[in-house]
Every structure is written in structure tokens, then in C-alpha cells.
Short mmCIF file of C-alpha atoms in Angstrom, two decimals:
data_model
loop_
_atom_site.label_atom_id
_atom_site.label_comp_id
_atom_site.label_asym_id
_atom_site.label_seq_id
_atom_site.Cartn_x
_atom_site.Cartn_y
_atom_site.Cartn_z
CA UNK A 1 222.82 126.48 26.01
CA UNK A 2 223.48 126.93 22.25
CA UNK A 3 220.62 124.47 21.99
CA UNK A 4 218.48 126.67 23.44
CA UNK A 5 218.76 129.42 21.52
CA UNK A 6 219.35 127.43 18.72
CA UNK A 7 215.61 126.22 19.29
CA UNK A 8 214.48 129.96 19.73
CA UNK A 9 216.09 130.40 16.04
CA UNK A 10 213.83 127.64 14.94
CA UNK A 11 210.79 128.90 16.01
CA UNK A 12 211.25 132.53 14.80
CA UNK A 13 212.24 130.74 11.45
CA UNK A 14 209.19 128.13 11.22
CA UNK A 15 206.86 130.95 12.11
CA UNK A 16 208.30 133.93 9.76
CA UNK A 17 208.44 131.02 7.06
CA UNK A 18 204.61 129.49 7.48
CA UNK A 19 203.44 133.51 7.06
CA UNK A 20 205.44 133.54 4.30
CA UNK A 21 203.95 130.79 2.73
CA UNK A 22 200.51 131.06 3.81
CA UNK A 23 200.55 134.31 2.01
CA UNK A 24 202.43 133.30 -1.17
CA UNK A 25 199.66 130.20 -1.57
CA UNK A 26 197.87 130.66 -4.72
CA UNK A 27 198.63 134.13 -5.14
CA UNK A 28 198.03 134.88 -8.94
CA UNK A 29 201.46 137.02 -10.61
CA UNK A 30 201.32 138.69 -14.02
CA UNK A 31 204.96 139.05 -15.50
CA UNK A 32 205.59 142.47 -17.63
CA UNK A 33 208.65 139.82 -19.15
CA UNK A 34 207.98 136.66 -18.69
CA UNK A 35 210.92 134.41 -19.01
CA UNK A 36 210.29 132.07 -22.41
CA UNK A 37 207.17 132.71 -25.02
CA UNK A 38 205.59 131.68 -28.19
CA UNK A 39 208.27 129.84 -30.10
CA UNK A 40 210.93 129.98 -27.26
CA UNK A 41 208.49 128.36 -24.57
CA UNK A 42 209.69 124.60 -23.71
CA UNK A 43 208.44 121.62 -26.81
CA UNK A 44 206.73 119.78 -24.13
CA UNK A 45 204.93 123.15 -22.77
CA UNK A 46 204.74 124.22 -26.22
CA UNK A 47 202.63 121.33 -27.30
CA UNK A 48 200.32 121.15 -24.24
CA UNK A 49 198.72 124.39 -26.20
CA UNK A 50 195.73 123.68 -26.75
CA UNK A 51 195.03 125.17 -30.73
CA UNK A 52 190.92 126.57 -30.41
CA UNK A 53 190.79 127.24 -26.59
CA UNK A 54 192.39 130.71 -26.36
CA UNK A 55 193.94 130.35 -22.83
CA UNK A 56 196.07 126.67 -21.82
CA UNK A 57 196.33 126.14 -18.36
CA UNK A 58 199.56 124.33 -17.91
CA UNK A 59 200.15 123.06 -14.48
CA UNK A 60 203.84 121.72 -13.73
CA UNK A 61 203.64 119.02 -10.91
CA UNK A 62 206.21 116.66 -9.79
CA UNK A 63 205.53 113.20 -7.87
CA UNK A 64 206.89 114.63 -4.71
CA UNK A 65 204.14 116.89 -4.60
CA UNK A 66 201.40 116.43 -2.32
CA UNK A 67 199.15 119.71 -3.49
CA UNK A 68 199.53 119.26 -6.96
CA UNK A 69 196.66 116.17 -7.09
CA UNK A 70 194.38 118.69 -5.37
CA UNK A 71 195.26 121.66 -8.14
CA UNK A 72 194.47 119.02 -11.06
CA UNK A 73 191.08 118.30 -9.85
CA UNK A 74 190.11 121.84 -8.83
CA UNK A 75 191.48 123.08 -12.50
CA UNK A 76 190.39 119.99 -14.41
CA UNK A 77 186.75 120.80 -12.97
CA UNK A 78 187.45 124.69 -13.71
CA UNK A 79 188.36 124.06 -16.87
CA UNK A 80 185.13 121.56 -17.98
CA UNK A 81 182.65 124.41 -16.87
CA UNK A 82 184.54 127.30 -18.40
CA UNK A 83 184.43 127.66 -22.40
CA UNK A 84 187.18 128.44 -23.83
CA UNK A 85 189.98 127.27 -21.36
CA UNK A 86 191.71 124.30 -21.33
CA UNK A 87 194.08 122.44 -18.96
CA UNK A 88 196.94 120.08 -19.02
CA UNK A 89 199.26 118.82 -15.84
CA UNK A 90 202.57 118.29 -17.20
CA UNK A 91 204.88 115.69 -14.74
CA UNK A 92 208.35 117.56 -14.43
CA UNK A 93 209.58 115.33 -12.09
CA UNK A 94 212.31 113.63 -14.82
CA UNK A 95 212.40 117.10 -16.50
CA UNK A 96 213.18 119.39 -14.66
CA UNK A 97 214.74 121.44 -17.75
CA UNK A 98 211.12 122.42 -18.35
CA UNK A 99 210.59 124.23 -15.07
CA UNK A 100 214.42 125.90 -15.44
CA UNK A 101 213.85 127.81 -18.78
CA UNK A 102 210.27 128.85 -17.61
CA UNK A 103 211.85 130.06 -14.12
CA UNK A 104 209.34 127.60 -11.75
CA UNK A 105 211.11 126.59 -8.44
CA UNK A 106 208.08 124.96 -6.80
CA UNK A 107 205.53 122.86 -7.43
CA UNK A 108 202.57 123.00 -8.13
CA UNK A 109 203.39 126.36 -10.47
CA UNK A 110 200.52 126.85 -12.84
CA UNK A 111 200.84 129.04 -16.38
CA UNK A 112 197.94 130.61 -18.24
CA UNK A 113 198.98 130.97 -21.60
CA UNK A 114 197.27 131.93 -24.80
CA UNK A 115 197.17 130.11 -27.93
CA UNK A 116 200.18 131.22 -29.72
CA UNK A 117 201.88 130.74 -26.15
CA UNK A 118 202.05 134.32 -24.34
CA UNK A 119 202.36 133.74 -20.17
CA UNK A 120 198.75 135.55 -19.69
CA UNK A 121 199.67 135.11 -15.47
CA UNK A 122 201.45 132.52 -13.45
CA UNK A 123 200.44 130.82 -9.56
CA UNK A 124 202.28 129.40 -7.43
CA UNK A 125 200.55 126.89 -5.28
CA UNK A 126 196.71 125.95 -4.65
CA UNK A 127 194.68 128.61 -7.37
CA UNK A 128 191.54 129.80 -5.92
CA UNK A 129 189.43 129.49 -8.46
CA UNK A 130 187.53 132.89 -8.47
CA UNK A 131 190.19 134.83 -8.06
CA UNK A 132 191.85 133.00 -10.72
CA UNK A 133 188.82 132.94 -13.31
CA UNK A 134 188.29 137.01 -12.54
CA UNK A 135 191.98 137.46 -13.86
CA UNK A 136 191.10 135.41 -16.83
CA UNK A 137 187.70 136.66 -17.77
CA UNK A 138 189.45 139.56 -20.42
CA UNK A 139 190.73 136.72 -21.78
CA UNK A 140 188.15 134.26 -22.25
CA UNK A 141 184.73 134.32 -24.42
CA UNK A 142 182.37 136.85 -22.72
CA UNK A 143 179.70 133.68 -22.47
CA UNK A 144 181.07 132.84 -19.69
CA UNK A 145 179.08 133.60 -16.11
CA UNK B 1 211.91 99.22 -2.18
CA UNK B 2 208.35 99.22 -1.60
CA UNK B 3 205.63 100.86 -3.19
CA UNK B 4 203.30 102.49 -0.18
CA UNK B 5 199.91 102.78 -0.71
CA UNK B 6 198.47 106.41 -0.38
CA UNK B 7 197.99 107.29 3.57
CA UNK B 8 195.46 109.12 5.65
CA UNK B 9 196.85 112.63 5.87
CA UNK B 10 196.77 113.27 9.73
CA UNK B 11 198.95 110.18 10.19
CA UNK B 12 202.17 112.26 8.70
CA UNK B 13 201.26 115.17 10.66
CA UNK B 14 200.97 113.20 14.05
CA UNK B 15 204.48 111.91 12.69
CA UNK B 16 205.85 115.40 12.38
CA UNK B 17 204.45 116.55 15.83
CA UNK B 18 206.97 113.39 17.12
CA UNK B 19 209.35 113.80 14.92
CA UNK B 20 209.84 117.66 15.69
CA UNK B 21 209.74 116.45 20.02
CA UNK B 22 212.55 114.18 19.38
CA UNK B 23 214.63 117.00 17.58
CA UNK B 24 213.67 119.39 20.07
CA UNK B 25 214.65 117.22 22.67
CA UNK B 26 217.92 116.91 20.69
CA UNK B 27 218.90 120.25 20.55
CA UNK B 28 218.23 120.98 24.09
CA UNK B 29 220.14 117.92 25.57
CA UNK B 30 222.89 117.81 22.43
CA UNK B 31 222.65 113.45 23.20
CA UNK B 32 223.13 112.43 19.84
CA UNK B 33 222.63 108.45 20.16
CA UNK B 34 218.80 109.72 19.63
CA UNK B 35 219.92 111.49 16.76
CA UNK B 36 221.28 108.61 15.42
CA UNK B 37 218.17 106.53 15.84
CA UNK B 38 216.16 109.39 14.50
CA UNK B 39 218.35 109.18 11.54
CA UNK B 40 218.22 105.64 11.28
CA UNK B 41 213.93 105.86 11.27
CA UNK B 42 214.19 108.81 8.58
CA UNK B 43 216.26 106.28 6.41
CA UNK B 44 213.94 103.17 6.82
CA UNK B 45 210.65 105.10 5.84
CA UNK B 46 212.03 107.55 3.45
CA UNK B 47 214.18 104.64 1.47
CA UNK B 48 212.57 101.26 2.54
CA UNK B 49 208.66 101.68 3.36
CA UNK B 50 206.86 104.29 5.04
CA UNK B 51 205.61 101.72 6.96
CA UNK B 52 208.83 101.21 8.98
CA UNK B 53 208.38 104.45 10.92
CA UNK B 54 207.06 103.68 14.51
CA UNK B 55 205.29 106.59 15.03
CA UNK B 56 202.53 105.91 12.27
CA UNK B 57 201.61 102.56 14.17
CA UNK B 58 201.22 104.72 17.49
CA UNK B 59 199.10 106.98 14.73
CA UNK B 60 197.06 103.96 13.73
CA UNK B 61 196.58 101.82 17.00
CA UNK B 62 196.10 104.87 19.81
CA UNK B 63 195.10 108.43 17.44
CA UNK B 64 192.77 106.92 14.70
CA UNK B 65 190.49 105.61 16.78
CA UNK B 66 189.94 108.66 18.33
CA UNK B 67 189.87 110.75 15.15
CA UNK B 68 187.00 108.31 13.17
CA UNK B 69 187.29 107.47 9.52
CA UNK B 70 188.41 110.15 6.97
CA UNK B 71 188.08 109.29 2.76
CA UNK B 72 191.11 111.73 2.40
CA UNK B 73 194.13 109.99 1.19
CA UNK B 74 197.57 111.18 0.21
CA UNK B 75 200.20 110.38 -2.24
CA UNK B 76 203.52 108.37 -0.30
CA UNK B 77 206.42 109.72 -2.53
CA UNK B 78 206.24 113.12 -1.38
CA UNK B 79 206.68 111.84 2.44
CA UNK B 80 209.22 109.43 1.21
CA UNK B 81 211.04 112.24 0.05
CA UNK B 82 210.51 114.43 3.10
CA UNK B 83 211.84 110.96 4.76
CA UNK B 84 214.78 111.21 3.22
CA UNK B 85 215.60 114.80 3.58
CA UNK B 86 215.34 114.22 7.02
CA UNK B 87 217.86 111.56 6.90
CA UNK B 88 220.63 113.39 5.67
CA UNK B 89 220.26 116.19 8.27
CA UNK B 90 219.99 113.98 11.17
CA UNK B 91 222.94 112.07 9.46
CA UNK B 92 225.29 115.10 9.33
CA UNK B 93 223.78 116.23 12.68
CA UNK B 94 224.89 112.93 14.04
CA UNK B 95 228.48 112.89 12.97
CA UNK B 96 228.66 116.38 14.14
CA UNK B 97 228.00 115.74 17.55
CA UNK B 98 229.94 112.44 18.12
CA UNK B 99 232.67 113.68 16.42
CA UNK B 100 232.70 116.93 19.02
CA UNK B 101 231.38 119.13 16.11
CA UNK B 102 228.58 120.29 17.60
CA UNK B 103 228.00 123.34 16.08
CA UNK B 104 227.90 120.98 12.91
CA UNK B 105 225.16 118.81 15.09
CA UNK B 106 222.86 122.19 16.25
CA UNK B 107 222.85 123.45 12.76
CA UNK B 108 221.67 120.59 11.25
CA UNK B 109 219.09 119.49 13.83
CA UNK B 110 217.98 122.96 13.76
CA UNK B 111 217.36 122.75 9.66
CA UNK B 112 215.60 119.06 10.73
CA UNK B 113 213.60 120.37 12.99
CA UNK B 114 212.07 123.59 10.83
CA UNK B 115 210.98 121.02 8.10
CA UNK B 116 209.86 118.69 10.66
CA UNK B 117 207.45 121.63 12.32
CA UNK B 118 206.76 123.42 8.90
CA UNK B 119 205.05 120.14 8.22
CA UNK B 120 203.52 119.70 11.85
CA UNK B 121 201.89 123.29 11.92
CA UNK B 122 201.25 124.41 8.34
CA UNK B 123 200.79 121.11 6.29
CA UNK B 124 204.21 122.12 4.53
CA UNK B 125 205.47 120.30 1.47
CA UNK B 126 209.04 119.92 1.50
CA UNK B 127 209.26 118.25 -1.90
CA UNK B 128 206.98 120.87 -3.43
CA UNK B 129 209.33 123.36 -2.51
CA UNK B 130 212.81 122.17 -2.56
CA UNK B 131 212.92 119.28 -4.98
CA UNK B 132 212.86 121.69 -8.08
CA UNK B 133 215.66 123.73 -6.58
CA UNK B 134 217.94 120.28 -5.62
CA UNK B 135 217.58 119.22 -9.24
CA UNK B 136 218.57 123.07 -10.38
CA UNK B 137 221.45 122.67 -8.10
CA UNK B 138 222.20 118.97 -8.54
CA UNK B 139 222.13 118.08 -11.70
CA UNK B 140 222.79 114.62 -11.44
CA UNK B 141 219.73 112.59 -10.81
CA UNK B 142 218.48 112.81 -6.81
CA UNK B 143 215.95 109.73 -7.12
CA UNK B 144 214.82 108.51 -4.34
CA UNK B 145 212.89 106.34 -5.52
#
């Protein structure tokens, strides 16, 4: 009998949860104070920046990750047809230090930051890539579509 | 240790599907010798070869055919890791119930069995979203590989 309901737990659980997630995938999240910038953003995030391009993409990933090879290709492509922005997947998996002082919890997390390293916006999951590119565009050079 | 090539995606959610019967089934009856050898499957694909798990022969010999030929393919860690999750809940679910515990046994089936349909019904990645938080929690190194 406690199995039972036990069960009906589950199912409330796995079906609040997938909503949950479903919703939360690739949403895009600007920060009013995001957690480390500039000079106090992690060396190995810190040196991803890329010096011309005014807005890095930097994508944590771990190797437990099964949508992270999907967000590399859809923002390595993004990133080779837009001027101006550049992108770098940086492997947390044996530092995990990296993803503690910037606040990620999941993978794949992806940060647009400027060239002197301000957190532009921050998504969690899959991007889509128009939504993410129209939150960019004040950013980037006007050239672009 | 084995290193598993990268898999046809369905074949882990057909896995799931089984996976989350034989919990349910679990739950319902509280007979934990199938715990047991549900634990002892979780451990030989999440820490020896993906390969070991039954249920992804069943996949290849009687679904694939059915399905046709799909260029998809997905990494193996992250469904090692999911693997081995698995294993420790069925492993405290199992001493739970044979040690008359079974409130020990439901709750720990029940956490089981929401990763196990999480992955069935929305493509969920457990080490996306929990293997960041383990290392926040646990600092000392969970490698399972």
C-alpha cells in the first residue's frame, strides 16, 4: 500500500519536474549582479575572452553531458556566421571550481560576455539561436542580418 | 573498465522505459531480490560496460529492426553516469527492504524510479543536472570513470 502511493508521488513528481524543465530549456537570463566579472571572473573563463570580438560565448560542459555536444555545434555554427562573436566550450568536468564562483549548477550553462568580461546574459540548457542572437544584437556590430 | 563507443539514442530510452517497469513493479510488490538484480545491472553498465545491460540487446535484436537506421549517436559517459546513480539507489533501496527498512527501500526506489522515467519521457540528463551539484557537495573526486 505505501507502494502505491509511493508510485502516485512519483508520477506527480516526474510530471511537475519534466514542465519544469521543459520550460527552463534554453531560456535566456540577464543578471542585474552577476556573480564574478572582469578581473574577478575565473583565469580559465577569463582567458577564453576572446580580445577583438566584443561578445565571448563561453559554454561550460562536462563529459557527463549529453546536450552539451549538440550546444557546441549549434553555437560553433552561430558563431562562424555572426561577426563579431566568438565561442569557446570550456570542459568543467575536473574543475568544477569554475562553475562554483560563476554560480552554474548544470550543464550545458552558456555565458555571453563582453570583452573586458561583463556577463552580457546567461542560458541554461539548449540556446535557441534566434532568440539568443535577438538578445545579442545591441551588442554586436549592426552588420549583422 | 571499458571505453563504450557512442550509442544510438533510442536504445537508452527503451532502457529507461524497462528500467522504470522493473522499479514500478518494485514499489508495488516491495520484493526486493529484483531490486537487488536491478542494482546489480545498474552496477555492471554504469561501472563495467554499457554493454552488460540486458535490456539494450532486447533494444538491438527485437526494437531496431523495427525502428530502421538512425546517424544519431550519443556520448556513453553520461549514461554511465546515470548507470551508476542508479546503482546506489537501488543499492540503499535493497538493504532497506531486506533489512525490514522499508520505508528506507520505497524512498529510494521512488528517487530510482523519477530519474529512470525523467529519462524515459523527457530525454532527461541526469549528469547534466546533478553532477555539478555532487561535486559542489562532494568535494572529493566522484569519478566514475
Amino acid at each position: 500500500m505505501t507502494g502505491l502511493w509511493a508510485l502516485v508521488a512519483v508520477l506527480v513528481a516526474v510530471g511537475a519536474t519534466g514542465l519544469l524543465l521543459r520550460a527552463r530549456e534554453g531560456r535566456i537570463r540577464t543578471s542585474a549582479a552577476p556573480v564574478a566579472t572582469g578581473p574577478a571572473l575565473p583565469g580559465p573563463v577569463r582567458a577564453a575572452l576572446h580580445p577583438d570580438d566584443p561578445v565571448t560565448l563561453v559554454q561550460l560542459s562536462t563529459t557527463f553531458c549529453t546536450p552539451c555536444r549538440q550546444t557546441r555545434v549549434l553555437l560553433a555554427d552561430l558563431a562562424g556566421r555572426t561577426e563579431g562573436l566568438h565561442h569557446v566550450d570550456l570542459d568543467v568536468t575536473s574543475m568544477p571550481e569554475v562553475a562554483r564562483e560563476l554560480g552554474v549548477l548544470r550543464t550545458p550553462t552558456t555565458l555571453a560576455l563582453s570583452s573586458s568580461g561583463a556577463e552580457i546574459l546567461r542560458v541554461g540548457g539548449v540556446p535557441r539561436r534566434e532568440a539568443l542572437l535577438a538578445a545579442l544584437a545591441g551588442h554586436l556590430p549592426a552588420t549583422n542580418g | 573498465m571499458v571505453k563504450d563507443a557512442p550509442v544510438d539514442p533510442r536504445g537508452p530510452r527503451f532502457t529507461a522505459c524497462m528500467t522504470s517497469a522493473v522499479l514500478v513493479v518494485v514499489l508495488l510488490t516491495g520484493w526486493w531480490p529484483l531490486l537487488a538484480v536491478q542494482a546489480l545491472v545498474f552496477a555492471a553498465s554504469g561501472f563495467v560496460s554499457l554493454g552488460l545491460n540486458p535490456w539494450s540487446h532486447v533494444y538491438r535484436l527485437a526494437v531496431r529492426p523495427r525502428l530502421g537506421p538512425t546517424s544519431e549517436r550519443e556520448d556513453a559517459a553520461p549514461l554511465r553516469f546515470a548507470q551508476g546513480v542508479g546503482f546506489a539507489f537501488a543499492l540503499v533501496g535493497t538493504v532497506g527492504y531486506a533489512t525490514g527498512l522499508s520505508g528506507v527501500g520505497v524512498v529510494a526506489t521512488s528517487f530510482a524510479l523519477v530519474a529512470a522515467l525523467l529519462n524515459a519521457a523527457f530525454a532527461f540528463c541526469l549528469g547534466c543536472e546533478t553532477y555539478l551539484l555532487l561535486r559542489r557537495f562532494a568535494p572529493a573526486p566522484v569519478r566514475p570513470n
